[in-house]
Short mmCIF file of C-alpha atoms (C1' of nucleotides) in Angstrom, two decimals:
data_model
loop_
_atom_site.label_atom_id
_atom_site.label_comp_id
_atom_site.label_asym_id
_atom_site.label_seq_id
_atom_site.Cartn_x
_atom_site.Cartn_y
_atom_site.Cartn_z
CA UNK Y 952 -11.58 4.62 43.29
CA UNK Y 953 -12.59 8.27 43.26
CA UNK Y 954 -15.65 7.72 45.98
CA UNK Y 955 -18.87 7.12 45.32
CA UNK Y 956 -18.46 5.99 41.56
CA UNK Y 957 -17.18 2.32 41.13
CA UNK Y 958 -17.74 -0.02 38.55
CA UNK Y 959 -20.13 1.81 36.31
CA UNK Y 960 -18.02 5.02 35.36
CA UNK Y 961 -15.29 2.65 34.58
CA UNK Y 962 -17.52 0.58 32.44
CA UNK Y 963 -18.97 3.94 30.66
CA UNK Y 964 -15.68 5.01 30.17
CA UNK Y 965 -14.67 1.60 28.77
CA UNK Y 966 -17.65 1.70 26.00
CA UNK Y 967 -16.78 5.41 25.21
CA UNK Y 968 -13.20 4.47 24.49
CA UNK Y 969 -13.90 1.56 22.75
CA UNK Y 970 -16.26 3.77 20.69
CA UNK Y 971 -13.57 6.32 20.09
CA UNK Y 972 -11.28 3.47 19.26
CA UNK Y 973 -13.52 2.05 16.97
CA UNK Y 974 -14.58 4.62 15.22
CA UNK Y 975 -11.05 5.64 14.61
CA UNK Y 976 -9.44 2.49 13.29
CA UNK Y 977 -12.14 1.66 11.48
CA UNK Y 978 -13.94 5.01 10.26
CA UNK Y 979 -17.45 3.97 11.15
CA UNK Y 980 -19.22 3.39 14.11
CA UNK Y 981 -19.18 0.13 15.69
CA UNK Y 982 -22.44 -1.64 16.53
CA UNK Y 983 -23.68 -2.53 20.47
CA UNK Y 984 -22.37 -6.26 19.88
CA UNK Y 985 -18.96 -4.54 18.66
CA UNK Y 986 -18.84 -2.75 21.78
CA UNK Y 987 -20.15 -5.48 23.83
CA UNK Y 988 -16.84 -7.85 22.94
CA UNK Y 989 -14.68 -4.03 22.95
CA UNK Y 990 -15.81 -3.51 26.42
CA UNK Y 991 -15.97 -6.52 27.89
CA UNK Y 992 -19.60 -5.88 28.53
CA UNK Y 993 -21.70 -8.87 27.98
CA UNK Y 994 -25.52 -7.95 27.63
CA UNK Y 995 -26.58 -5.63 24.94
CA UNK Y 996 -28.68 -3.87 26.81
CA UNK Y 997 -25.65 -2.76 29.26
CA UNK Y 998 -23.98 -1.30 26.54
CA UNK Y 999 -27.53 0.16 25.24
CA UNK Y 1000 -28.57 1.82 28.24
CA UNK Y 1001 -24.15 3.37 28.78
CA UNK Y 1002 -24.80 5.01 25.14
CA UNK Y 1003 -28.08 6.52 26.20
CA UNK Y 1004 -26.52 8.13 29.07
CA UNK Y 1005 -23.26 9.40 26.82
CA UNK Y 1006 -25.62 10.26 24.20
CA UNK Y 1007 -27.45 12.73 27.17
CA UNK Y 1008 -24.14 13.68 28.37
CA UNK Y 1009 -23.67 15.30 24.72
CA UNK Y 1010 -19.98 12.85 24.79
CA UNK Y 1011 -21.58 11.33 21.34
CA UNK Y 1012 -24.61 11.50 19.26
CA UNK Y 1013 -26.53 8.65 18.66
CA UNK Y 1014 -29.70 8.62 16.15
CA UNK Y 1015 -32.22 5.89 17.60
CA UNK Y 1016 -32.99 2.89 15.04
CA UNK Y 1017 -29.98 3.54 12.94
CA UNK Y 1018 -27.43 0.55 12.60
CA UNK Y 1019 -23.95 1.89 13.34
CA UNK Y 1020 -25.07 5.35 13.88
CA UNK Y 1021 -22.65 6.80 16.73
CA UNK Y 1022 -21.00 10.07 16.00
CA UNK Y 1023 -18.68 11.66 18.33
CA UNK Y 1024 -19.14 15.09 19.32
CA UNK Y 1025 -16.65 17.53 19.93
CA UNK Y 1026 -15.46 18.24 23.28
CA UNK Y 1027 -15.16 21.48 23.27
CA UNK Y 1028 -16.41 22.45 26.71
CA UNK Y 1029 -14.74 20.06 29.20
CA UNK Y 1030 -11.77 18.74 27.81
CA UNK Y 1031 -10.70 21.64 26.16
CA UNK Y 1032 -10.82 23.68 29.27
CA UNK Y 1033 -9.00 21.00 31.01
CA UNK Y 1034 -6.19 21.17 28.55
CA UNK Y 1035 -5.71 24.93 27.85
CA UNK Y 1036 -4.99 24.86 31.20
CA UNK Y 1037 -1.84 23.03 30.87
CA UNK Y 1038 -1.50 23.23 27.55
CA UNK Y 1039 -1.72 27.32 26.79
CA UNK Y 1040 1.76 28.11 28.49
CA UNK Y 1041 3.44 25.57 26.42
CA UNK Y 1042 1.63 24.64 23.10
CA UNK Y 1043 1.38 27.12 20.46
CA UNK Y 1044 -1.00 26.33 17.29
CA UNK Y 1045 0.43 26.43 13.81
CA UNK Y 1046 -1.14 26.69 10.64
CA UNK Y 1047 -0.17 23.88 8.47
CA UNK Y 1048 0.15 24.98 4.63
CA UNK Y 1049 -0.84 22.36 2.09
CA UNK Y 1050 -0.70 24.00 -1.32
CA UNK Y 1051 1.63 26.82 -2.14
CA UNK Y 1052 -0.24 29.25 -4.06
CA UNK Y 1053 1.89 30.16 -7.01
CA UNK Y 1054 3.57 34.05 -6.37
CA UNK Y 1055 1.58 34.67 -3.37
CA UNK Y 1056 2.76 35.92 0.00
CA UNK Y 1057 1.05 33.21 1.74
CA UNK Y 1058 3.06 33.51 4.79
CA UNK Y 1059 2.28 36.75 5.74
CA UNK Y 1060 -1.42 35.61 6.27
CA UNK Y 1061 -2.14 32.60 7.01
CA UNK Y 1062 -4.61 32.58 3.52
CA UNK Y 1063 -5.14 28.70 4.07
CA UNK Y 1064 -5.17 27.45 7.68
CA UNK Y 1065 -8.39 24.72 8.03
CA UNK Y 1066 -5.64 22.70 9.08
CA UNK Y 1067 -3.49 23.33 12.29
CA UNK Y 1068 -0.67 21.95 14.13
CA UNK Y 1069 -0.24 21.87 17.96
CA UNK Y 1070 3.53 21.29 19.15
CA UNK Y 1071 5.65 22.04 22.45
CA UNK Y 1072 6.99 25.78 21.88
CA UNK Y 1073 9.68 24.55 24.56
CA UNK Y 1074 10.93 21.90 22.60
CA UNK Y 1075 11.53 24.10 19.74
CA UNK Y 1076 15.18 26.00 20.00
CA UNK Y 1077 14.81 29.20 20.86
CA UNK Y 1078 10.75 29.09 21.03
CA UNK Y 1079 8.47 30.12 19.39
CA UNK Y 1080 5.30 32.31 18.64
CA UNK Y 1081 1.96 31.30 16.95
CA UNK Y 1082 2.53 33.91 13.91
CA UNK Y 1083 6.19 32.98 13.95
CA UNK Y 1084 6.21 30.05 11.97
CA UNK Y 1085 4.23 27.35 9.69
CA UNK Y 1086 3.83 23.74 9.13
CA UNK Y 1087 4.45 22.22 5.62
CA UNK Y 1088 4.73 18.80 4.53
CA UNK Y 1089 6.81 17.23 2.70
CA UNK Y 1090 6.77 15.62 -0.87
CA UNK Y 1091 9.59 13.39 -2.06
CA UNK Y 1092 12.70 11.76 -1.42
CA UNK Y 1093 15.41 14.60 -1.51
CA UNK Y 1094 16.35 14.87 1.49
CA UNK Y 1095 15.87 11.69 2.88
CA UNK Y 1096 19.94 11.52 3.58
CA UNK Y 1097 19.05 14.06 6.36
CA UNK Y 1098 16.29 12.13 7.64
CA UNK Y 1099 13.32 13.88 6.46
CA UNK Y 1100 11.46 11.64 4.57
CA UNK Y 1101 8.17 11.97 2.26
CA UNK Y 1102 5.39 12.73 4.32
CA UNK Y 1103 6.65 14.53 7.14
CA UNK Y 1104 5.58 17.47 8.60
CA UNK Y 1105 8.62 20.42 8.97
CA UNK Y 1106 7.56 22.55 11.49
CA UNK Y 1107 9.32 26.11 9.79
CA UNK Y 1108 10.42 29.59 11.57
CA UNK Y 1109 9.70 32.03 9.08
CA UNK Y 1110 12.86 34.36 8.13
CA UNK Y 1111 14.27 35.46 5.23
CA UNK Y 1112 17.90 34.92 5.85
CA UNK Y 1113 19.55 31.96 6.82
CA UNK Y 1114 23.25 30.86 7.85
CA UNK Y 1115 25.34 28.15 6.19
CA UNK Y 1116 24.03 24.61 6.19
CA UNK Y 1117 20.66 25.35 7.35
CA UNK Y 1118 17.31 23.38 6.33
CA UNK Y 1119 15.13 25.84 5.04
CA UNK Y 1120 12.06 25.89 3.73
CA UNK Y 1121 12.40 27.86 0.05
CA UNK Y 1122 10.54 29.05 -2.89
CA UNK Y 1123 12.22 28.78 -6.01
CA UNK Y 1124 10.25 29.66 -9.12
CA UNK Y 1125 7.27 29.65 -7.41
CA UNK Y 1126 7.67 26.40 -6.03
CA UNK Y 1127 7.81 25.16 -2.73
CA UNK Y 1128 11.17 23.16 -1.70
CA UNK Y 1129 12.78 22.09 1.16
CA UNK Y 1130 16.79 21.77 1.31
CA UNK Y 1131 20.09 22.87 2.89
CA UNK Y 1132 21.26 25.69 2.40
CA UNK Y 1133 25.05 26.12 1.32
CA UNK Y 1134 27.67 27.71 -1.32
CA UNK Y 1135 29.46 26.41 -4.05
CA UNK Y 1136 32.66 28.65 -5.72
CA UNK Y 1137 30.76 31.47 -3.74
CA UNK Y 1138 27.63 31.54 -5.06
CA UNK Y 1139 24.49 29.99 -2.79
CA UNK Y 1140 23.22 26.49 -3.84
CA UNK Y 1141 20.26 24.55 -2.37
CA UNK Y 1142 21.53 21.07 -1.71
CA UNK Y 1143 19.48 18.00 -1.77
CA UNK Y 1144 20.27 15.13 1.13
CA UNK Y 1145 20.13 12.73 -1.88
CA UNK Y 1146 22.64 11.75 -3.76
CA UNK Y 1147 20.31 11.25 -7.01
CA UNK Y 1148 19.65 15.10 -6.84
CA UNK Y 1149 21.83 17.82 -7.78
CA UNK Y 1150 22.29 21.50 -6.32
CA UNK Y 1151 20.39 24.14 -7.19
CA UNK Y 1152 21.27 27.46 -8.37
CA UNK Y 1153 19.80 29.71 -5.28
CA UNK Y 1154 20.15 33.25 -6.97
CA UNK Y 1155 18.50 35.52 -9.09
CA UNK Y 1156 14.60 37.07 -8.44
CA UNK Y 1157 12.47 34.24 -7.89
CA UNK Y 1158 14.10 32.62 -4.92
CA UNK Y 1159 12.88 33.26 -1.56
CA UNK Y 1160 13.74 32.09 1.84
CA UNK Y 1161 10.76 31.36 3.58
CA UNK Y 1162 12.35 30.05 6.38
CA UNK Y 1163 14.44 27.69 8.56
CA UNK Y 1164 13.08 24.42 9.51
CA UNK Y 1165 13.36 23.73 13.16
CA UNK Y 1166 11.37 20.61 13.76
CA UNK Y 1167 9.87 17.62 12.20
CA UNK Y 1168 6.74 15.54 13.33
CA UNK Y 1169 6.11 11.89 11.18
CA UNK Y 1170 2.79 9.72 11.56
CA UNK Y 1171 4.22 7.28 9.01
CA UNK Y 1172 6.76 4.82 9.92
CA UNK Y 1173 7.05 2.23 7.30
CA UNK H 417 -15.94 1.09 -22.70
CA UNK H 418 -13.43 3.56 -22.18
CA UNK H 419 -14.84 6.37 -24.25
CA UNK H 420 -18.91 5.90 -24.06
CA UNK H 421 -20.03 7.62 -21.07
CA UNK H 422 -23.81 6.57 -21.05
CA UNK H 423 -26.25 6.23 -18.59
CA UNK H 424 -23.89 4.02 -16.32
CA UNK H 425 -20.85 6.08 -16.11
CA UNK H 426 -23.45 8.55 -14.49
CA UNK H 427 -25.63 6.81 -12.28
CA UNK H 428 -21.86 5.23 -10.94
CA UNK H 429 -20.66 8.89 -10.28
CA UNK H 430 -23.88 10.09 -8.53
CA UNK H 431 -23.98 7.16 -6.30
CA UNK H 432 -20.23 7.80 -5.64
CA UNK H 433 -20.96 11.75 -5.40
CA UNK H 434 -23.67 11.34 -2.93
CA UNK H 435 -22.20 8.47 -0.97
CA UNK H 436 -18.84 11.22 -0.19
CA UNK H 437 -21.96 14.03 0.47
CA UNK H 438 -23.77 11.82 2.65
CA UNK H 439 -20.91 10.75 4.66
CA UNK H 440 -19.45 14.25 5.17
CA UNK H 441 -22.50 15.42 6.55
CA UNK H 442 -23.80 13.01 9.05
CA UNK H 443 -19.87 11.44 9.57
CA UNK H 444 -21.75 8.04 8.90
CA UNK H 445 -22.20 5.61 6.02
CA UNK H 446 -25.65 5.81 4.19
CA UNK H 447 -27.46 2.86 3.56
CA UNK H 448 -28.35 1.28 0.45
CA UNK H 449 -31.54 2.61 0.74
CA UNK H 450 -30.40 5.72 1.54
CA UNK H 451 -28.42 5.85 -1.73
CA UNK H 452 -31.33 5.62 -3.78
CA UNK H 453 -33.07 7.90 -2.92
CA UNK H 454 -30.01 10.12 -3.15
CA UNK H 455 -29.00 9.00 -6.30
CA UNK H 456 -32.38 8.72 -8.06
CA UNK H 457 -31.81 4.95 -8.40
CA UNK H 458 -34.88 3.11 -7.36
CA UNK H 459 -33.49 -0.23 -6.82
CA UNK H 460 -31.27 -1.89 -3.77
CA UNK H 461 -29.76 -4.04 -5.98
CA UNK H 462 -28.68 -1.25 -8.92
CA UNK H 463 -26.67 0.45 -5.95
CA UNK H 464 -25.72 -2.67 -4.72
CA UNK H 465 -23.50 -3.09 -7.58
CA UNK H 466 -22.37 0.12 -8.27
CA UNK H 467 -20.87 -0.22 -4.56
CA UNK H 468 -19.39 -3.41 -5.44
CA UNK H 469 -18.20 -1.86 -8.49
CA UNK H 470 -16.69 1.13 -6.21
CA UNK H 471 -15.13 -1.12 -3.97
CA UNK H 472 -13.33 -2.90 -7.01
CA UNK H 473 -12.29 0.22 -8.10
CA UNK H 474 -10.83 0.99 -5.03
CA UNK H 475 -12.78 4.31 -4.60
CA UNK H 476 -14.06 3.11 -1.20
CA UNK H 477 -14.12 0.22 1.03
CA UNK H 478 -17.04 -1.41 1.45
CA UNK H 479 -17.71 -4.53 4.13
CA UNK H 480 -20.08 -6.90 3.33
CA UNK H 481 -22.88 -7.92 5.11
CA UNK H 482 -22.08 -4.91 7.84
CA UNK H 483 -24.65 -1.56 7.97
CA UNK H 484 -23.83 1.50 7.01
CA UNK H 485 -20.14 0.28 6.23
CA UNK H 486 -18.95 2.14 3.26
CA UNK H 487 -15.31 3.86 3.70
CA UNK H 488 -14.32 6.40 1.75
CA UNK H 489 -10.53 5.63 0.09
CA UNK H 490 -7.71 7.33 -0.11
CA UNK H 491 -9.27 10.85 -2.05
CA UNK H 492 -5.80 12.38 -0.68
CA UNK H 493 -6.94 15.74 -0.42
CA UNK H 494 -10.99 14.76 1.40
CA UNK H 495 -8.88 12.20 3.53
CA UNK H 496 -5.97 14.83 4.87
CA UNK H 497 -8.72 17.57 5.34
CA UNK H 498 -10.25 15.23 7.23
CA UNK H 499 -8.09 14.16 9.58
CA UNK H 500 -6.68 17.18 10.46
CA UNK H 501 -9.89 19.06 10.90
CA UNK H 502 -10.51 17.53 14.14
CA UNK H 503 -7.37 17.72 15.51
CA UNK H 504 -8.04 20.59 17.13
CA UNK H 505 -10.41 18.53 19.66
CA UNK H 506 -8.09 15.63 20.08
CA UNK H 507 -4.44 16.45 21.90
CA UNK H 508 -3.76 14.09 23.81
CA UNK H 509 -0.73 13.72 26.84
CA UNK H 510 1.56 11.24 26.82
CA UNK H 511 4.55 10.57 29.16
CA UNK H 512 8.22 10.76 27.83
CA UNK H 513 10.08 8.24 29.12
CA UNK H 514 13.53 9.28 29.98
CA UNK H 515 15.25 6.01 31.53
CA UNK H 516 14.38 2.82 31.38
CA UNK H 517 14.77 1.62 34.37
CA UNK H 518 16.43 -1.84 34.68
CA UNK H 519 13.85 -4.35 34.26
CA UNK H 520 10.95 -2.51 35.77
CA UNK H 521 7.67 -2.81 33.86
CA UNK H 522 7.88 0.92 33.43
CA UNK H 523 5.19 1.18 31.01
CA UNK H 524 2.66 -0.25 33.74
CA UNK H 525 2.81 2.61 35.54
CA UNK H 526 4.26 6.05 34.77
CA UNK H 527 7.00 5.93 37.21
CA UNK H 528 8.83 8.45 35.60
CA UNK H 529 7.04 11.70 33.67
CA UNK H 530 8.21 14.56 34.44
CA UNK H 531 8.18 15.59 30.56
CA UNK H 532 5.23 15.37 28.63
CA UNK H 533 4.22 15.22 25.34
CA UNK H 534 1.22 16.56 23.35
CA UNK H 535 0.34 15.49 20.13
CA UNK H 536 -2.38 14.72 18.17
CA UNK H 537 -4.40 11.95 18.35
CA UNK H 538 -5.83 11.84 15.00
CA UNK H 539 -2.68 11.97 13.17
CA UNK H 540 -1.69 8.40 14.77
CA UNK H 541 -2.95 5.85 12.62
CA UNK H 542 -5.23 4.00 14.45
CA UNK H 543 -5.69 7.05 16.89
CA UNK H 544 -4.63 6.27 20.35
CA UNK H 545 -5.90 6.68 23.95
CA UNK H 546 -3.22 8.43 26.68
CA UNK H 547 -2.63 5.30 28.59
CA UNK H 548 -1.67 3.15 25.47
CA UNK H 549 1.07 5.05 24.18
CA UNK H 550 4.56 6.74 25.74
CA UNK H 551 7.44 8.69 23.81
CA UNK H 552 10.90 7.41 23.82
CA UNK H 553 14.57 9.72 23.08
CA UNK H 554 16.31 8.08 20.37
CA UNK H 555 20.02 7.51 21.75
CA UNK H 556 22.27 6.32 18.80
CA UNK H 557 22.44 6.42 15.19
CA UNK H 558 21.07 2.79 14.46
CA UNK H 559 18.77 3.64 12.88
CA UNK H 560 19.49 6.31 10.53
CA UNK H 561 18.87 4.61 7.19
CA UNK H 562 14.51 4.05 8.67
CA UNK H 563 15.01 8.39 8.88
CA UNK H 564 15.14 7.96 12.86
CA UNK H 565 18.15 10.26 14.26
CA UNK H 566 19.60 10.56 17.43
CA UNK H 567 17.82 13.08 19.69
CA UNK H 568 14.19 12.21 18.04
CA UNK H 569 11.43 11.22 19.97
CA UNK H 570 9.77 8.24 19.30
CA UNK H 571 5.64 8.02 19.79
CA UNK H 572 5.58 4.13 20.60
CA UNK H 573 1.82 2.64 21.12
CA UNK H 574 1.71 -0.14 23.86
CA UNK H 575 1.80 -3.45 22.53
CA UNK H 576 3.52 -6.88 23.09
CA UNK H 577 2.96 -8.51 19.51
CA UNK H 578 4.14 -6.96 16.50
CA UNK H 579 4.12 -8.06 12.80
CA UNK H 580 7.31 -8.28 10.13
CA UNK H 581 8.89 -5.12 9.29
CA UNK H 582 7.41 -3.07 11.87
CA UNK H 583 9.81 -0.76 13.67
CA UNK H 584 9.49 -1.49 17.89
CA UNK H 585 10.62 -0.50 20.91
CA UNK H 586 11.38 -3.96 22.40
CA UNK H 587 13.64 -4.66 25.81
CA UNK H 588 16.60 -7.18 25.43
CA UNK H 589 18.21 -8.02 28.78
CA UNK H 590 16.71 -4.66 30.33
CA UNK H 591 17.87 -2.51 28.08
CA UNK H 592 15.62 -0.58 25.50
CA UNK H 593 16.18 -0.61 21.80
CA UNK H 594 14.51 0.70 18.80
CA UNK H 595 15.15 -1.59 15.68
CA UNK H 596 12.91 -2.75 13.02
CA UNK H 597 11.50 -6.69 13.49
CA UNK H 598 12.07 -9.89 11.50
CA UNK H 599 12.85 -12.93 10.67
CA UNK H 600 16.16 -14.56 9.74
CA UNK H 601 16.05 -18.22 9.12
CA UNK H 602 12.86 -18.63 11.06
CA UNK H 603 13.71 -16.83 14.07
CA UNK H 604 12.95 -13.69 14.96
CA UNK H 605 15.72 -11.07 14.88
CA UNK H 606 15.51 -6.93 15.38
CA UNK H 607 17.71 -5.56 12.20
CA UNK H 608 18.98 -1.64 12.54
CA UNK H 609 18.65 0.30 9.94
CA UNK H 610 23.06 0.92 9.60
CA UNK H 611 24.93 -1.16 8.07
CA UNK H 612 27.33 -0.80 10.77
CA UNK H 613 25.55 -2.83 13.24
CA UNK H 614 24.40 -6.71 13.09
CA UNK H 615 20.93 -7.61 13.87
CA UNK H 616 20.35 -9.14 16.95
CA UNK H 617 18.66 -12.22 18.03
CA UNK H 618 15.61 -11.56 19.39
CA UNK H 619 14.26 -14.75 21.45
CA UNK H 620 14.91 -16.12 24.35
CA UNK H 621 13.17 -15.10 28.26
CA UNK H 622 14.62 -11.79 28.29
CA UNK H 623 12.86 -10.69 25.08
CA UNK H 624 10.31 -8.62 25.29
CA UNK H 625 8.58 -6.11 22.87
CA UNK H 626 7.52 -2.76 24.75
CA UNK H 627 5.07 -1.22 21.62
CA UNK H 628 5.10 -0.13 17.91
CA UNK H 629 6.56 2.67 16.83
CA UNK H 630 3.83 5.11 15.22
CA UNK H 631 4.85 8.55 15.51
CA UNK H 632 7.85 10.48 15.16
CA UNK H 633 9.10 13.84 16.56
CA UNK H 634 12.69 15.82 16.02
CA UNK H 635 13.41 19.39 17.87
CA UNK H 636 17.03 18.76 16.43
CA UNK H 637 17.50 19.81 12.59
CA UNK H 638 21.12 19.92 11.48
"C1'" DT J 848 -34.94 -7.25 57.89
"C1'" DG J 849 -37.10 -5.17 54.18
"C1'" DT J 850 -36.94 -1.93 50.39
"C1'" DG J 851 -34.99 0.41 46.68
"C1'" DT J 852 -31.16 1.37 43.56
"C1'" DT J 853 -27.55 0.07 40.48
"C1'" DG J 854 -25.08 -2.81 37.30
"C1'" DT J 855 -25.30 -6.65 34.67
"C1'" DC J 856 -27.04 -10.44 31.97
"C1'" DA J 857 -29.89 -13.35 28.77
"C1'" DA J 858 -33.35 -13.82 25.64
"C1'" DA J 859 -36.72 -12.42 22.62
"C1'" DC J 860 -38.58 -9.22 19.39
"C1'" DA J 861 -38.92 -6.08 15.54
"C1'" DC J 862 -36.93 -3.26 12.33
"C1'" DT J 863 -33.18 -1.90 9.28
"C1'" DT J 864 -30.61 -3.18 5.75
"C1'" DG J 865 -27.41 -6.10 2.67
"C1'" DT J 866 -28.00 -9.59 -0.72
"C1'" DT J 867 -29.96 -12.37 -4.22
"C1'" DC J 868 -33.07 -13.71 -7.91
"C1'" DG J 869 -35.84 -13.22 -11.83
"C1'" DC J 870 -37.40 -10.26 -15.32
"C1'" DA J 871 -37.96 -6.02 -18.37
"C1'" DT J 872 -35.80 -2.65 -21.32
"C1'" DT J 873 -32.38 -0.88 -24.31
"C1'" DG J 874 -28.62 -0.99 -27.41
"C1'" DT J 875 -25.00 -3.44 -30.10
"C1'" DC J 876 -23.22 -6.73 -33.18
"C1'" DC J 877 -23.50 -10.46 -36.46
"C1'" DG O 367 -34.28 -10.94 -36.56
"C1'" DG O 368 -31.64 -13.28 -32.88
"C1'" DA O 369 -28.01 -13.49 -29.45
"C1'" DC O 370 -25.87 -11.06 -26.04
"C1'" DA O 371 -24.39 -7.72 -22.75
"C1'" DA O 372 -25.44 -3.75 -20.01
"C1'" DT O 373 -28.50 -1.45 -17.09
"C1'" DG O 374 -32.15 -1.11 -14.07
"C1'" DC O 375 -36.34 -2.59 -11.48
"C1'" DG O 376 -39.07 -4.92 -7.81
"C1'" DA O 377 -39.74 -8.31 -4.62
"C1'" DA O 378 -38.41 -11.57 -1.42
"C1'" DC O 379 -35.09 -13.36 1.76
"C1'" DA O 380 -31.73 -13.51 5.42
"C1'" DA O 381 -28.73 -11.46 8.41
"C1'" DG O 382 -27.17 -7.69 11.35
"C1'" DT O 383 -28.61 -4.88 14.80
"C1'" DG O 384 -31.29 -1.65 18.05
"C1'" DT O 385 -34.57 -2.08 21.60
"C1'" DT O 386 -37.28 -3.97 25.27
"C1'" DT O 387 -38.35 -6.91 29.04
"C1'" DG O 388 -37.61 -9.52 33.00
"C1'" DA O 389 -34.54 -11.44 36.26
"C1'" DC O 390 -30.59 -11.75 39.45
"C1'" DA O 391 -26.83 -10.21 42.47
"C1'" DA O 392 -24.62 -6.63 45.14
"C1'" DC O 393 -25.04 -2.85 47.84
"C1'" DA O 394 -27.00 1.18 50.47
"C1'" DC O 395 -30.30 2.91 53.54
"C1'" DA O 396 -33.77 3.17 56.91
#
DNA sequence: TGTGTTGTCAAACACTTGTTCGCATTGTCC
DNA sequence: GGACAATGCGAACAAGTGTTTGACAACACA
């Protein structure tokens, strides 16, 4: 392929994905007779002597003895470097926001950020910045009628203004909602995409734009 | 039973308590042994059936027979941390195919990526590897009542088998379709989500299933 | 041609570990 | 007190699994 290497780095690069694989669907580490039918490898001892050499290549750990006892590590130093390349022009990092603190500006610093969010600032109209905006996901059924269902994640452009018949992302009360924006006899309403929900009153000191959602990612399809 | 918390009710929580400890920090499944010395049990077979017990409960998933199986269930807020903790270290690229090119395997090769996606792996359920996976543009509003809209990008995973209900990307006469699969009478059909379209038969030689849906993205919000 | 290296396999071995069985202790209820 | 369940212990067993060893084929190199 490549020169030199052949066979082997494909077949180390088979058990390392099958490992990866594994260890993913099935949130433990498989054993070598796992990875020997995974990999297509027949002898244990193949697939014995490949984790020795990822274990010394610091791709995963693996504690001698112990049954089903591969970790990955993180690959922080290769890979990463690898993908900043390509990735830094056009992939901005988001905090995603789990729990809205009750009252607090928790937009203004990210306060809770463990987890984050990497999307394609291109795809997102009119792009944007890393401080610009926030990940939140969603809970319930109110909007499904626009397509958002529960368990999505809204990827959300802070501002605190927003023009007719926007999604936004809102704080009412303290609480954290997601619907369109709109008027009724003059007055702005939140409007559900449901019809088993009614408008809400959008007025008065304790509602808050927080801002306008611009994308959606979903990992569940059911 | 429900009120008298005795010795049992404890000894259950501290082998739960130190099964979640142990497994967040080595990211492996302690043993049985392992447990009691953790737990101050000094019996196998006294954890052994708290861990059946566990598993009954449906606190965590435990194989039998396997080493150093135990799975930690759905503890929504340990599980979500989880995840998305490592998604920093797992992006991964995947092609977005634009056409589908008139019965060309496309998905053998990339023959057309120009666009790519990034996303992260660890939010797919059963995480996925770069070559088993492409992202599809949504053209038509078939499927609007499953929450997929016209513009969105589909993440599909590789596959040629699917099971009931699951939403595919599947070929029919060279042209690519996203519908959701069954059964009608005995035969297998693919059923939009509109009422405004018919399913359609789905058998026959030029019938072919492309992958699974698993992931979802929208740039589009209005 | 001979030598060494690499990749793989098969089999055997030894240890880790899940599982089961019988028994002791305690507490509850009749 | 006697029956019974709940809890826990310890030991023994059996199965899963990591590890080692030796052998064979393919290939490179001198």
């Amino acid at each position: 392929m490549s020169g030199t290497t052949s066979k082997s780095a494909k077949s180390i690069e088979k058990v390392y994905d099958f490992v990866v694989k594994y260890i993913h669907e099935n949130a433990m580490s498989p054993s070598v007779r796992d990875i020997c039918a995974g990999s297509g490898l027949k002898s244990t001892s193949s697939v014995h002597a490949y984790l020795k050499k990822l274990d010394e290549m610091g791709r995963i750990e693996y504690r001698p003895g112990l049954r089903r006892a591969i970790i990955l590590k993180n690959q922080d130093q290769d890979t990463d470097e690898d993908r900043t390349e390509d990735i830094n022009t056009d992939i901005i990092k988001l905090p995603c926001i789990g729990k809205i603190t009750a009252g607090v500006p928790i937009l203004a610093h990210e306060t809770y950020s463990d987890d984050f969010f990497y999307i394609n600032r291109s795809m997102i109209d009119g792009a944007l910045n890393e401080d610009e905006a926030f990940v939140l996901k969603v809970k319930g059924d109110s909007m499904i009628d626009a397509g958002i269902l529960d368990g999505d994640y809204l990827i959300v452009r802070k501002q605190s203004f927003c023009e007719d018949r926007d999604i936004i992302a809102a704080l009412i009360e303290d609480e954290a909602t997601v619907k369109r924006y709109g008027k009724l006899n003059g007055k702005p309403y939140l409007f559900p995409e449901n019809e088993a929900y009614a408008p809400i009153p959008f007025f008065g000191e304790n509602c808050r734009i927080l801002g306008k959602v611009v994308g959606l990612h979903r990992y569940k399809i059911s």
